[in-house]
mmCIF file of N, CA and C in Angstrom:
data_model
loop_
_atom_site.group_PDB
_atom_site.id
_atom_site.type_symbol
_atom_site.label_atom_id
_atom_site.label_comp_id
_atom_site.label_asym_id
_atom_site.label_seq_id
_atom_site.Cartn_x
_atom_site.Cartn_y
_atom_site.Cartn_z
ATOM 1 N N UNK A 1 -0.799 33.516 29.505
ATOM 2 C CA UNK A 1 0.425 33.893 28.809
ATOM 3 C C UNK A 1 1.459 34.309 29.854
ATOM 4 N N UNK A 2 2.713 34.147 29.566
ATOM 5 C CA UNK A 2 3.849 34.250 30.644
ATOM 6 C C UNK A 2 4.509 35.724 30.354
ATOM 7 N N UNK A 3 4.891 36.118 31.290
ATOM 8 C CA UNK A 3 5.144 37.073 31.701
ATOM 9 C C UNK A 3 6.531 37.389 30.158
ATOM 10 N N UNK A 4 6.951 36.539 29.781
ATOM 11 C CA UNK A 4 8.239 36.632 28.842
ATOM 12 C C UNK A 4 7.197 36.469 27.360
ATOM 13 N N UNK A 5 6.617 35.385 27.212
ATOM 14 C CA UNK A 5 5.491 35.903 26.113
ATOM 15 C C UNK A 5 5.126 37.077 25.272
ATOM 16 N N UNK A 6 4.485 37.813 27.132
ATOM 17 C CA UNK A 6 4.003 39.365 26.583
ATOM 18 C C UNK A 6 5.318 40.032 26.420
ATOM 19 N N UNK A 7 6.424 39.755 27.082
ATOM 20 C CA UNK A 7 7.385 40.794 26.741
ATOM 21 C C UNK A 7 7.419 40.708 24.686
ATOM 22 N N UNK A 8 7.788 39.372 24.630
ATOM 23 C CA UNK A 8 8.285 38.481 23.268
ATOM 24 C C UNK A 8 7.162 39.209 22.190
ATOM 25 N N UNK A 9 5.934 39.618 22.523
ATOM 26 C CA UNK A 9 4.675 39.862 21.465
ATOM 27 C C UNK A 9 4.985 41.690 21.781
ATOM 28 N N UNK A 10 5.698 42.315 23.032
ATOM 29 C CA UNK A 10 5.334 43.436 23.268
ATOM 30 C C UNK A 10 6.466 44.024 22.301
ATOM 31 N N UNK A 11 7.898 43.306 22.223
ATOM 32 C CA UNK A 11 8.901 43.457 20.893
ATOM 33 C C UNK A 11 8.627 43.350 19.887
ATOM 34 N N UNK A 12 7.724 42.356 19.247
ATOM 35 C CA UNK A 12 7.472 42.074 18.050
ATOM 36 C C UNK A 12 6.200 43.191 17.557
ATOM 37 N N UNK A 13 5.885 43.798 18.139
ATOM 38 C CA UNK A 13 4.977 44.709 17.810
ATOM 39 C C UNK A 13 5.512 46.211 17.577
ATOM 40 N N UNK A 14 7.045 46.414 18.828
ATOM 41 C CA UNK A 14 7.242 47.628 18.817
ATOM 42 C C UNK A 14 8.290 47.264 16.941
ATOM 43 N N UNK A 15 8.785 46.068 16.983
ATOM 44 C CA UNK A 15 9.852 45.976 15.620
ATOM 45 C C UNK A 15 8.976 46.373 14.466
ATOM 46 N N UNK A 16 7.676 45.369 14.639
ATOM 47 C CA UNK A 16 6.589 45.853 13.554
ATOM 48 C C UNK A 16 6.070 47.189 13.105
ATOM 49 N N UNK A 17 6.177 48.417 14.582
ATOM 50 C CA UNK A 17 5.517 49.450 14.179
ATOM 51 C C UNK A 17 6.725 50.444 13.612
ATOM 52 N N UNK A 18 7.746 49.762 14.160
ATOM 53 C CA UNK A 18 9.316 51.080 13.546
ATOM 54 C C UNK A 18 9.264 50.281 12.136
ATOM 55 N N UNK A 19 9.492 49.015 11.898
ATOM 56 C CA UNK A 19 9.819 49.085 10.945
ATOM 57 C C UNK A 19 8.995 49.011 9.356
ATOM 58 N N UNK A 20 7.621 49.021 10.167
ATOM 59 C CA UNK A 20 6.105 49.806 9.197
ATOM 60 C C UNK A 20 6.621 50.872 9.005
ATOM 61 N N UNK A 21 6.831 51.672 9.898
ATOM 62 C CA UNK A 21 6.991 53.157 9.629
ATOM 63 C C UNK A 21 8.257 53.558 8.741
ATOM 64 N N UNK A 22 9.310 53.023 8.762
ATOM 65 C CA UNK A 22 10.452 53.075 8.037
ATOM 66 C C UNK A 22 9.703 52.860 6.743
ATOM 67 N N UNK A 23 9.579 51.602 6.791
ATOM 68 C CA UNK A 23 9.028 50.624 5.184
ATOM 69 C C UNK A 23 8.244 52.395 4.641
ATOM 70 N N UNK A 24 6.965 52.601 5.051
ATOM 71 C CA UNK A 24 5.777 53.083 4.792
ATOM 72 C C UNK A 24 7.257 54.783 4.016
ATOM 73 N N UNK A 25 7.921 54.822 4.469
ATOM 74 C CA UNK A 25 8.660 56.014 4.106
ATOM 75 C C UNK A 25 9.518 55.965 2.923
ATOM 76 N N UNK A 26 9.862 54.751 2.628
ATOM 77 C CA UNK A 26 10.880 53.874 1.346
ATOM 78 C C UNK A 26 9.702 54.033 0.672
ATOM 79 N N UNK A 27 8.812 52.945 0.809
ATOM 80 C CA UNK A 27 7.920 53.023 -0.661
ATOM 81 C C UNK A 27 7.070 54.318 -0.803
ATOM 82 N N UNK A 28 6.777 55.774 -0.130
ATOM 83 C CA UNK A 28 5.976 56.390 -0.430
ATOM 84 C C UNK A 28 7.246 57.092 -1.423
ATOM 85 N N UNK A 29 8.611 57.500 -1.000
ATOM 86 C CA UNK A 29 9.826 57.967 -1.818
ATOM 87 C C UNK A 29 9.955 57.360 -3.448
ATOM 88 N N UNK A 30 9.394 55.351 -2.762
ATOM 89 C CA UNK A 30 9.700 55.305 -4.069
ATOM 90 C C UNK A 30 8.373 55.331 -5.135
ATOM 91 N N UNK A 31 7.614 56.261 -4.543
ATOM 92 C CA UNK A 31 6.093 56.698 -5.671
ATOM 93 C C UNK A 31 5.331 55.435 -5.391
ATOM 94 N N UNK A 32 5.095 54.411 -4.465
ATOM 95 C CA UNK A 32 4.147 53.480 -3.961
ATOM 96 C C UNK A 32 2.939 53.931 -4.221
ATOM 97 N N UNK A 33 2.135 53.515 -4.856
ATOM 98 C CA UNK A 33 0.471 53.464 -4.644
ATOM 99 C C UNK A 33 0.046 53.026 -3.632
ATOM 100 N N UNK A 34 -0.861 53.501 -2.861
ATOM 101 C CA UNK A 34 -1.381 52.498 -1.483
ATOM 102 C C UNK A 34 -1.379 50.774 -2.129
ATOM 103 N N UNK A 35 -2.379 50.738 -3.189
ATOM 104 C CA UNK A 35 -2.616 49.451 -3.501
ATOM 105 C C UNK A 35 -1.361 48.879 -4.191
ATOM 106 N N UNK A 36 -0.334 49.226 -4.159
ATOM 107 C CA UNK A 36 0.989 48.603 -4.733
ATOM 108 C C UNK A 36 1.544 48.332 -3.099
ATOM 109 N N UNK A 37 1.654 49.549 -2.570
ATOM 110 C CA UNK A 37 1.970 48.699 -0.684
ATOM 111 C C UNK A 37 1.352 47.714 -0.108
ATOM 112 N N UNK A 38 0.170 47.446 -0.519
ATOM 113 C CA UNK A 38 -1.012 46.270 -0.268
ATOM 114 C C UNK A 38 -0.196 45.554 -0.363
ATOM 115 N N UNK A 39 -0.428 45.454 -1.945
ATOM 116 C CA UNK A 39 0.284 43.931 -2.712
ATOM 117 C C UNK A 39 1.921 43.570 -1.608
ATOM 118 N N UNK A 40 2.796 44.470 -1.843
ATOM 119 C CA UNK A 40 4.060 44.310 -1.862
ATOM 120 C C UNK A 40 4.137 43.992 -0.125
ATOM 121 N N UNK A 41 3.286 44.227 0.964
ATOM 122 C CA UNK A 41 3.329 43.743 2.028
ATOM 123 C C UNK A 41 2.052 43.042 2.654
ATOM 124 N N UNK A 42 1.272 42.779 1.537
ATOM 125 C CA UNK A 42 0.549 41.388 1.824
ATOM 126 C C UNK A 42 -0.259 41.817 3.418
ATOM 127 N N UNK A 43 -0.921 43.346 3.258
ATOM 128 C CA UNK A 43 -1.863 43.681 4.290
ATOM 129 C C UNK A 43 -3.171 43.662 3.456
ATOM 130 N N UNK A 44 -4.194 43.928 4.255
ATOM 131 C CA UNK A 44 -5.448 44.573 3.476
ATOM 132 C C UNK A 44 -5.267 46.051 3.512
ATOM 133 N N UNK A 45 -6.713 45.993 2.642
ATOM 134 C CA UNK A 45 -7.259 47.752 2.487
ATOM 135 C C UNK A 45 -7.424 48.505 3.791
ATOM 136 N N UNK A 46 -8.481 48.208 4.863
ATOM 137 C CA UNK A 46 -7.918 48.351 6.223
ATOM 138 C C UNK A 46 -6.830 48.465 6.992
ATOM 139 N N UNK A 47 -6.052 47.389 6.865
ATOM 140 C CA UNK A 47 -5.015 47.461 7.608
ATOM 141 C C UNK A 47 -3.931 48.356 7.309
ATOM 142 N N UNK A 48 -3.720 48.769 6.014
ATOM 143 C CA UNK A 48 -3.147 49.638 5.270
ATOM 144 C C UNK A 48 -3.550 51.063 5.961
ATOM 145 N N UNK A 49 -4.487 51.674 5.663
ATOM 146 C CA UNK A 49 -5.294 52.725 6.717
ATOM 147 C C UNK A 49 -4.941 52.994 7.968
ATOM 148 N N UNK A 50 -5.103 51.970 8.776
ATOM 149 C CA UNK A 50 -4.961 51.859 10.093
ATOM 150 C C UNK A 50 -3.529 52.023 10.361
ATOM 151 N N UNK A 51 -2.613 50.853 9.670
ATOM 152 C CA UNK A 51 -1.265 51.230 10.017
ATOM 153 C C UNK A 51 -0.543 52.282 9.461
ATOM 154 N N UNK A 52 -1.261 52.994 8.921
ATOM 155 C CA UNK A 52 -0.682 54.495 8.323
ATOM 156 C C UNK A 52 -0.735 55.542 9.462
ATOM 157 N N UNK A 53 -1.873 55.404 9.859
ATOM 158 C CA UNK A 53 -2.022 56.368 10.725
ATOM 159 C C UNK A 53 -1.247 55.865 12.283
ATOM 160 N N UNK A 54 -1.489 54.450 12.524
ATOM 161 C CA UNK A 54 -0.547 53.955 14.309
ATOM 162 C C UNK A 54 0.146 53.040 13.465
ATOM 163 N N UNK A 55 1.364 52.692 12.968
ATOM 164 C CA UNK A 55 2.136 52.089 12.564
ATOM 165 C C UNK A 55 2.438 50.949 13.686
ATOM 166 N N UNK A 56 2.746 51.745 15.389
ATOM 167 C CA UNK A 56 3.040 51.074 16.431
ATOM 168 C C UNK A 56 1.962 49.923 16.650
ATOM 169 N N UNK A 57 0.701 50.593 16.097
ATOM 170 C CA UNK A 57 -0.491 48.545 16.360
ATOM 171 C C UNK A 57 -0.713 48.168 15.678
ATOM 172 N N UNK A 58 0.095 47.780 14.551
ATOM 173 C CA UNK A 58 0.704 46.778 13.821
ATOM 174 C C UNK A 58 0.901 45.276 14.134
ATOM 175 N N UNK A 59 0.349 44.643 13.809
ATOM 176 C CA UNK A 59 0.514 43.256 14.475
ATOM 177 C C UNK A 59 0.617 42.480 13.249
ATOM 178 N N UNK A 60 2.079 42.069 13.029
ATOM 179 C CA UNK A 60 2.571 41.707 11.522
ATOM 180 C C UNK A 60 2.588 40.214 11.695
ATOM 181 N N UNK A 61 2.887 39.212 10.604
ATOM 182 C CA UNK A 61 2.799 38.070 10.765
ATOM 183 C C UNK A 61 4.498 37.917 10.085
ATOM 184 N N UNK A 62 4.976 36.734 10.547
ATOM 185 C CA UNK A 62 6.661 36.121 10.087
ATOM 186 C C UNK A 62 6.689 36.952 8.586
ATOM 187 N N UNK A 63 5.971 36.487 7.755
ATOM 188 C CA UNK A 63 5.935 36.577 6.583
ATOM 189 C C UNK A 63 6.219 38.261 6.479
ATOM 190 N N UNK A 64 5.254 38.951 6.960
ATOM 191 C CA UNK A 64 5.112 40.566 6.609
ATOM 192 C C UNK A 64 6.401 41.314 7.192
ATOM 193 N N UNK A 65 6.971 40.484 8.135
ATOM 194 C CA UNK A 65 8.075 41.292 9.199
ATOM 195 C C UNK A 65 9.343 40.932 7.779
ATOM 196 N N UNK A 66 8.780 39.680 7.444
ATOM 197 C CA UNK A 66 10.895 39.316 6.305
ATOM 198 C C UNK A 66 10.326 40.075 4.937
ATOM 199 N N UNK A 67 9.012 40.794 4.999
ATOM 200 C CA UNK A 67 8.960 41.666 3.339
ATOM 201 C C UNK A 67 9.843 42.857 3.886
ATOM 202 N N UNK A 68 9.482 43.223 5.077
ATOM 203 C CA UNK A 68 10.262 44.426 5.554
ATOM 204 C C UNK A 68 11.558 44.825 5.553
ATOM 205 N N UNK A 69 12.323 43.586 5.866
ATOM 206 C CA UNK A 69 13.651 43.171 6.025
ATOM 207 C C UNK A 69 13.886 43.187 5.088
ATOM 208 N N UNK A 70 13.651 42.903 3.456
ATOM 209 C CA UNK A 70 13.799 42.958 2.318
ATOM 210 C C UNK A 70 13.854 44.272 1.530
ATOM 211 N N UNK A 71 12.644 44.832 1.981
ATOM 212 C CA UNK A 71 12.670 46.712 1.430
ATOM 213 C C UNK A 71 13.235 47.185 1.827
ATOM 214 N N UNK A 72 13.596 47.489 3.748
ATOM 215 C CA UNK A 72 14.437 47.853 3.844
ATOM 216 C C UNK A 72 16.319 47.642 3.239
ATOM 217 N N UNK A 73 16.572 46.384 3.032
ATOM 218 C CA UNK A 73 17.549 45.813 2.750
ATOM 219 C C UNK A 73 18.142 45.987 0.796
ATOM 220 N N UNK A 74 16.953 46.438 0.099
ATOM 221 C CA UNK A 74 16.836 46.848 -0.926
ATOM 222 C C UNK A 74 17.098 48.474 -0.849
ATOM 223 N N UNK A 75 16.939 49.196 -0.523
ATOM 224 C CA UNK A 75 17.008 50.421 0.425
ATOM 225 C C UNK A 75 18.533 50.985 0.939
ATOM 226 N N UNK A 76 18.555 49.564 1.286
ATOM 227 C CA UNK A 76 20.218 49.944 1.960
ATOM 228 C C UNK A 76 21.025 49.810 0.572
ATOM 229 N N UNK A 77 20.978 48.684 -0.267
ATOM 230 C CA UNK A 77 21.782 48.579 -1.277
ATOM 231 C C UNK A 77 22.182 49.835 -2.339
ATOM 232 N N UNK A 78 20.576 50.315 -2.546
ATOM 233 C CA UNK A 78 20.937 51.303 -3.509
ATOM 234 C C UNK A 78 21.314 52.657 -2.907
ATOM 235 N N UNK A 79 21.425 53.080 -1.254
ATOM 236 C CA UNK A 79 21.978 54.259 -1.201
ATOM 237 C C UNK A 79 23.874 53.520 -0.840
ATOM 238 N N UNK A 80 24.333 52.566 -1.099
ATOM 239 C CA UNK A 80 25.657 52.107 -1.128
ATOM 240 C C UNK A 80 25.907 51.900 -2.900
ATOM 241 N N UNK A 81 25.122 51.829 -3.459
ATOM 242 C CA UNK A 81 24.963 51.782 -5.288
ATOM 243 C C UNK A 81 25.492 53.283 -5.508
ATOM 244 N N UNK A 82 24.338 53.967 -5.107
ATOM 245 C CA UNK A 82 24.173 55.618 -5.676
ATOM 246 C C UNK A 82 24.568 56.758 -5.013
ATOM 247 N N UNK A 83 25.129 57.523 -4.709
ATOM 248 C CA UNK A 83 25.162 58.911 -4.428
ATOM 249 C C UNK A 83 24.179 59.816 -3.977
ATOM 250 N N UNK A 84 23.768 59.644 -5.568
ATOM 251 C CA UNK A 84 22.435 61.158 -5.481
ATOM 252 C C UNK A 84 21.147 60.426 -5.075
ATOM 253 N N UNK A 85 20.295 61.055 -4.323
ATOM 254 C CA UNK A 85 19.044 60.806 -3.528
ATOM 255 C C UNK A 85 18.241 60.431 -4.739
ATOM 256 N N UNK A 86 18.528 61.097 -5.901
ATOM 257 C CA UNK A 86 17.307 60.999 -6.740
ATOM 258 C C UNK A 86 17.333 59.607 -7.380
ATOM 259 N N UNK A 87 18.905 59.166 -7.287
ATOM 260 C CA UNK A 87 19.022 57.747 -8.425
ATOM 261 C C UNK A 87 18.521 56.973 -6.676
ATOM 262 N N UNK A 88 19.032 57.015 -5.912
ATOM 263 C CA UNK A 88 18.537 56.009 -4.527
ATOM 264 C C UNK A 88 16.841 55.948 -4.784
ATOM 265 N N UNK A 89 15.997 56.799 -4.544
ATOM 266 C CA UNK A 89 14.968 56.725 -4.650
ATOM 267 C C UNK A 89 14.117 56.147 -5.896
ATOM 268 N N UNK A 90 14.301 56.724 -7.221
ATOM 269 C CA UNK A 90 14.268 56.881 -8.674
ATOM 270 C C UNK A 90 14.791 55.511 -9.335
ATOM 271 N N UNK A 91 15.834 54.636 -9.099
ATOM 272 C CA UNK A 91 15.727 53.397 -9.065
ATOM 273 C C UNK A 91 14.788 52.337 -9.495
ATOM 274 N N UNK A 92 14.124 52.424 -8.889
ATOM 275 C CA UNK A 92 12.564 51.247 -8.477
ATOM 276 C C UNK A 92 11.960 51.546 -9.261
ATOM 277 N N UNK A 93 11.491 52.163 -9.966
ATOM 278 C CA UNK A 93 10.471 53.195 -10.849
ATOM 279 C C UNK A 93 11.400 52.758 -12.493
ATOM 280 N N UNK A 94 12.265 53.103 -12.447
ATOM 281 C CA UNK A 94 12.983 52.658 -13.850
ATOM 282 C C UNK A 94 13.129 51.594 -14.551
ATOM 283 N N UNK A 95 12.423 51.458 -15.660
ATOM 284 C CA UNK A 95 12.265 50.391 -16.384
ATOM 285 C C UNK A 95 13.746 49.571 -16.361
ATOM 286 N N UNK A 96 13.726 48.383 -16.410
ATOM 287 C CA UNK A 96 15.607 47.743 -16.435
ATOM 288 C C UNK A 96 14.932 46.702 -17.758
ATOM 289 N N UNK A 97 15.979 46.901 -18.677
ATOM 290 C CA UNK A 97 16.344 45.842 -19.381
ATOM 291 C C UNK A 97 17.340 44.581 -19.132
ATOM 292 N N UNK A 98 17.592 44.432 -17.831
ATOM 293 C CA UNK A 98 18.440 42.887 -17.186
ATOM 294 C C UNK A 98 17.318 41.871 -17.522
ATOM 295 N N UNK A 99 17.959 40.536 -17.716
ATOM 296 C CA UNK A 99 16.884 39.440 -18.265
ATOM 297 C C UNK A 99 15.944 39.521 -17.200
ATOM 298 N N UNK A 100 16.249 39.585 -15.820
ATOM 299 C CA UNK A 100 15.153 39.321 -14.982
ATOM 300 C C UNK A 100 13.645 40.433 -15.152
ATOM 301 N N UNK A 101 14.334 41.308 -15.081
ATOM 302 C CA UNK A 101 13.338 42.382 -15.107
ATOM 303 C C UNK A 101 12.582 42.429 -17.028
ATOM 304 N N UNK A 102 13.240 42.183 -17.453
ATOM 305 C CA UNK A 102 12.680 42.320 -19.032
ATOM 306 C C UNK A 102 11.840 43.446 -19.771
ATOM 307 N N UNK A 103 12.210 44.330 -19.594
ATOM 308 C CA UNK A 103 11.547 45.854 -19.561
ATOM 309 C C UNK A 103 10.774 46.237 -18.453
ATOM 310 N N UNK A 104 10.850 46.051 -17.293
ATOM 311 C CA UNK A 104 9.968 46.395 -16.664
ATOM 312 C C UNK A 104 10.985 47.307 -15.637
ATOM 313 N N UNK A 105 10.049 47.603 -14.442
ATOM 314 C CA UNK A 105 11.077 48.299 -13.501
ATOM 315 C C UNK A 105 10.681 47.326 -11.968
ATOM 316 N N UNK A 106 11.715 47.251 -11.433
ATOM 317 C CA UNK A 106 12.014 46.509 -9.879
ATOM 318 C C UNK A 106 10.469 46.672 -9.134
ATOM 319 N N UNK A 107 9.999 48.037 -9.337
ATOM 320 C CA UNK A 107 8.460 48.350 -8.405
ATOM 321 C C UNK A 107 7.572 47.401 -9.539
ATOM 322 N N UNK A 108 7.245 47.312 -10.593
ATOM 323 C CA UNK A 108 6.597 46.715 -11.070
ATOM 324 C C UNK A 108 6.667 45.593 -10.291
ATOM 325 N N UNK A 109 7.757 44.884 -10.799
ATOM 326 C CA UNK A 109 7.992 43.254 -10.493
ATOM 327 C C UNK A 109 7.651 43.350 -8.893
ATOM 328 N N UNK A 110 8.018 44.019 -7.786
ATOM 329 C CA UNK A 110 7.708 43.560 -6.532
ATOM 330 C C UNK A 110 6.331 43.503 -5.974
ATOM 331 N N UNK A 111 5.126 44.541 -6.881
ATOM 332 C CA UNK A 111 4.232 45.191 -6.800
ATOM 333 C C UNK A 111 3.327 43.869 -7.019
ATOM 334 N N UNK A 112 3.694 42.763 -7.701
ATOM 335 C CA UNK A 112 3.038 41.672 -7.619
ATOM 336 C C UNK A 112 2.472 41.032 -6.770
ATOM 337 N N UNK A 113 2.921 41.145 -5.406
ATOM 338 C CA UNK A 113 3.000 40.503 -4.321
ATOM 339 C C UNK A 113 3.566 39.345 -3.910
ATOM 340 N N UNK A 114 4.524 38.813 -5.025
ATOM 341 C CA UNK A 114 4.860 37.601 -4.606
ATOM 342 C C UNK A 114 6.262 37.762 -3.486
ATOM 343 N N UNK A 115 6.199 36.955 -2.888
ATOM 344 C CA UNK A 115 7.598 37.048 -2.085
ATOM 345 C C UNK A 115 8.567 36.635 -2.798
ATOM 346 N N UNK A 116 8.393 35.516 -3.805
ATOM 347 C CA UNK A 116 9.770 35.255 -4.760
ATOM 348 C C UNK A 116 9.846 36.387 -5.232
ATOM 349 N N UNK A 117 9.138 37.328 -6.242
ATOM 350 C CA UNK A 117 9.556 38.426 -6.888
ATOM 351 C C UNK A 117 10.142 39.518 -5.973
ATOM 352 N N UNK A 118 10.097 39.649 -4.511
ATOM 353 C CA UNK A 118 10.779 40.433 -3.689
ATOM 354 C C UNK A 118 12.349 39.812 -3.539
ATOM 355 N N UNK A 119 12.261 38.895 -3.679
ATOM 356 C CA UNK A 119 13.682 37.770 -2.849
ATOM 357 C C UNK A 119 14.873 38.363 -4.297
ATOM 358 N N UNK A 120 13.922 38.036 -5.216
ATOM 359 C CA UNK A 120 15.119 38.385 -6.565
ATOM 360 C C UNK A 120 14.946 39.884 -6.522
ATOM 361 N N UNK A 121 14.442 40.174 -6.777
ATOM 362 C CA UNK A 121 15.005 41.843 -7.102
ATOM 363 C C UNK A 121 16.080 42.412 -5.983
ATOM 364 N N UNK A 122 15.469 41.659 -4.527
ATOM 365 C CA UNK A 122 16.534 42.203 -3.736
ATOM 366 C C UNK A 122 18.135 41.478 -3.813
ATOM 367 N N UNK A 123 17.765 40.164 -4.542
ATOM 368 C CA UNK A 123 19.477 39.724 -4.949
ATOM 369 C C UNK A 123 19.664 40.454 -6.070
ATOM 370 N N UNK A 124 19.173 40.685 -7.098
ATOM 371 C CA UNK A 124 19.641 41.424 -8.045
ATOM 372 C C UNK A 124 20.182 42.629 -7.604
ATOM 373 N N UNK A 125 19.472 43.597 -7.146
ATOM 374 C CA UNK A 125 19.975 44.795 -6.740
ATOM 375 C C UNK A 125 21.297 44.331 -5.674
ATOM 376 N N UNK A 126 21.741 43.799 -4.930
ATOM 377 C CA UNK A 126 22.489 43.163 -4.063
ATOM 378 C C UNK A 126 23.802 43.044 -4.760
ATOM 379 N N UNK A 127 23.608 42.232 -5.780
ATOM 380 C CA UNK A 127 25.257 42.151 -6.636
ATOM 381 C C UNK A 127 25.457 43.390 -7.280
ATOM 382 N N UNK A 128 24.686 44.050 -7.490
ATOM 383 C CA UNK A 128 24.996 45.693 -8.100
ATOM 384 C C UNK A 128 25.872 46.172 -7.180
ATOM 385 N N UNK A 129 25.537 46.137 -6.145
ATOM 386 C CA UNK A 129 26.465 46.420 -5.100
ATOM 387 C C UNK A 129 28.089 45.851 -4.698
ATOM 388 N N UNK A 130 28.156 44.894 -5.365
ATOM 389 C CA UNK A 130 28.897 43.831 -5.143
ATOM 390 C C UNK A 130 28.769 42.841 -3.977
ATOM 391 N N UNK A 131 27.484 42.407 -4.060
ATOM 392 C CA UNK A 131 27.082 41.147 -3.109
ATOM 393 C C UNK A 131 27.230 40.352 -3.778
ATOM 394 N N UNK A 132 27.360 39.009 -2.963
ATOM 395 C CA UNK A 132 27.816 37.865 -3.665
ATOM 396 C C UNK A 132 26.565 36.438 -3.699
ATOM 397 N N UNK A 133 26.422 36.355 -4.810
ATOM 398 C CA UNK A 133 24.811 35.368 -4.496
ATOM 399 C C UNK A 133 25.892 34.231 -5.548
#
């Protein structure tokens, strides 16, 4: 391996462990179950464990790094939505009657694990904001 390689894997690990650790702080706010963080970032039961405790040896795959980019980015929307900490946080948890959601609440639907069900909720929440999809 080349000397730029290890740099290239030694970044992608430090991005992975800040932005585990960020993530791991959004969903515990937003009342995450371990096994709802499973699902919603597509780790195991182990790895879940492990990266709780060293977030930094984290060794994420494409896929797990753009769920991140998404929670976080969901995250950003609703403290530019809301004011009060409690609706920023409290959010996700609230049942929505919008067609997409159909009584359910945003953590439900993401808690699935699918990455489509992450992609929409985070455009949905997005035009709340006034993003433009």
């Amino acid at each position: 391996m080349s000397n730029a390689q290890k740099l290239a894997t030694v970044e992608k690990n430090n991005v992975s462990g800040v932005g585990l650790k960020t993530v791991f702080n959004i969903l515990d706010r937003w009342g995450c179950t371990p096994e709802q963080v499973q699902k919603i970032l597509q780790i195991s039961r182990p790895a879940y464990y492990k990266y709780r405790k060293a977030p930094d040896q984290a060794s994420l795959t494409h896929d797990q790094i753009e769920r991140l980019s998404y929670l976080v980015n969901i995250h950003g929307c609703l403290r530019m939505i809301f004011e009060n900490p409690k609706n920023v946080y409290g959010f996700m948890a609230l049942k929505n009657d919008n067609p997409y959601f159909n009584g359910k609440s945003p953590l439900e639907i993401i808690s699935t694990g699918q990455f489509a069900a992450l992609y929409e909720t985070f455009r949905r929440i997005d035009v709340l904001r006034g993003g433009l999809w």
